[in-house]
XYZ file of C-alpha atoms in Angstrom:
149
model
C -12.144 -6.238 -29.852
C -15.006 -8.626 -30.498
C -17.002 -9.354 -27.348
C -15.444 -6.517 -25.360
C -17.520 -4.347 -23.072
C -17.805 -0.675 -24.117
C -15.637 1.857 -22.321
C -17.587 4.781 -20.882
C -16.215 7.813 -19.032
C -17.540 6.464 -15.710
C -16.010 3.028 -16.329
C -12.682 4.684 -17.187
C -12.941 6.576 -13.874
C -13.539 3.285 -12.029
C -10.585 1.622 -13.766
C -8.284 4.481 -12.715
C -9.579 4.367 -9.136
C -9.081 0.592 -8.902
C -5.590 0.863 -10.417
C -4.566 3.438 -7.790
C -5.996 1.364 -4.942
C -4.477 -1.848 -6.324
C -1.031 -0.251 -6.490
C -1.457 0.973 -2.905
C -2.607 -2.525 -1.853
C 0.471 -4.120 -3.426
C 2.687 -1.605 -1.601
C 0.981 -2.428 1.698
C 1.572 -6.146 1.069
C 5.276 -5.514 0.441
C 5.712 -3.348 3.546
C 4.115 -6.109 5.647
C 6.346 -8.776 4.142
C 3.453 -10.528 2.404
C 4.521 -11.905 -0.938
C 1.863 -12.471 -3.586
C 1.804 -12.828 -7.348
C -1.001 -11.167 -9.270
C -2.531 -13.960 -11.337
C -5.448 -12.174 -12.978
C -6.485 -8.629 -13.697
C -8.567 -8.314 -16.874
C -10.371 -11.380 -18.189
C -12.213 -11.201 -21.503
C -15.887 -12.178 -21.564
C -14.898 -15.141 -23.776
C -12.344 -16.341 -21.211
C -14.878 -15.791 -18.425
C -17.414 -17.953 -20.279
C -14.855 -20.766 -20.627
C -13.836 -20.475 -16.983
C -17.480 -20.622 -15.904
C -17.883 -23.992 -17.646
C -15.127 -25.564 -15.510
C -16.693 -28.026 -13.116
C -20.050 -27.661 -14.799
C -19.834 -28.926 -18.369
C -16.063 -29.375 -18.636
C -13.801 -31.396 -16.317
C -12.204 -29.757 -13.314
C -13.232 -27.816 -10.246
C -15.653 -24.890 -10.301
C -13.356 -21.909 -10.846
C -15.799 -18.984 -10.820
C -19.353 -18.212 -9.829
C -19.743 -15.385 -12.348
C -20.923 -15.767 -15.920
C -19.402 -13.704 -18.732
C -20.088 -9.999 -18.270
C -20.983 -10.479 -14.594
C -17.455 -10.379 -13.148
C -15.498 -7.223 -12.315
C -12.604 -8.876 -14.159
C -14.566 -8.461 -17.429
C -14.554 -4.668 -17.407
C -11.410 -3.006 -18.727
C -8.842 -4.210 -21.219
C -5.813 -6.422 -21.619
C -2.277 -5.158 -22.178
C -2.628 -4.695 -25.931
C -2.472 -1.344 -27.713
C 0.487 -0.209 -25.575
C -1.736 0.168 -22.519
C -1.203 -1.611 -19.242
C -3.981 -4.057 -18.366
C -6.890 -2.636 -16.398
C -9.951 -4.034 -14.659
C -12.106 -3.576 -11.582
C -10.700 -6.666 -9.782
C -7.512 -8.661 -9.318
C -6.602 -12.128 -8.075
C -3.390 -12.993 -6.238
C -1.525 -16.184 -5.431
C 0.279 -16.381 -2.083
C 4.052 -16.817 -2.418
C 5.661 -18.769 0.385
C 9.423 -19.285 0.121
C 9.225 -17.971 -3.449
C 6.635 -20.535 -4.601
C 2.898 -20.296 -5.130
C 1.153 -21.904 -2.183
C -2.648 -21.822 -2.288
C -2.913 -23.023 1.312
C -0.871 -20.651 3.485
C -1.678 -20.215 7.163
C -4.973 -18.513 7.954
C -2.928 -15.675 9.452
C -1.470 -14.975 5.973
C -4.980 -14.625 4.524
C -6.076 -12.476 7.479
C -3.168 -10.094 6.854
C -3.951 -10.102 3.097
C -7.572 -9.187 3.843
C -6.542 -6.471 6.289
C -4.267 -4.962 3.628
C -7.181 -4.970 1.167
C -9.408 -3.140 3.639
C -6.627 -0.625 4.354
C -6.406 0.036 0.592
C -10.208 0.495 0.433
C -10.823 -2.678 -1.579
C -13.396 -5.414 -1.090
C -11.791 -8.756 -0.262
C -13.417 -12.003 -1.390
C -12.363 -13.680 1.847
C -14.985 -11.648 3.738
C -17.916 -12.786 1.607
C -20.600 -14.658 3.528
C -20.896 -17.456 0.968
C -18.648 -18.578 -1.862
C -15.562 -16.955 -0.399
C -12.739 -16.147 -2.798
C -9.649 -15.382 -0.737
C -7.336 -14.525 -3.678
C -9.788 -11.878 -4.996
C -9.923 -8.111 -4.386
C -12.224 -5.689 -6.177
C -13.343 -2.094 -6.276
C -16.243 -1.576 -3.848
C -19.502 -0.959 -5.688
C -17.840 -1.920 -8.975
C -21.208 -2.492 -10.665
C -22.079 1.201 -10.353
C -19.075 2.022 -12.574
C -20.281 -0.431 -15.217
C -23.836 0.901 -15.163
C -22.905 4.577 -15.038
C -24.623 5.142 -11.686
C -21.686 6.472 -9.637
């Protein structure tokens, strides 16, 4: 598709590795009784560019710090062509009593982050600045996009 990022063998390897770890992460969440809804996996570079404008040149809060092509969400594909969606990152919304609640107790986020670490994923809640608690990603994801694994 127009604007998509080329698929290379190393990127395909990274997508498969993230998918396996993401599935494991979601299983860990379930076994710990943490309910979360995946809200984003792949995001096209065009959608990333629009999202980046939020809070900058369009009304609303800042929703991302990454420009198009600079987010691990931008590498992979959507669910078209009979393939499941794939990327190098995912975002989740906490579900409390069956409803999305973006402000659960800090203990919920701590358990979410611990599950991410157990699944060998980087958690945005551990970042020193610009934390992103709903976000998990493949460690060293850039190396899979640059072919330097």
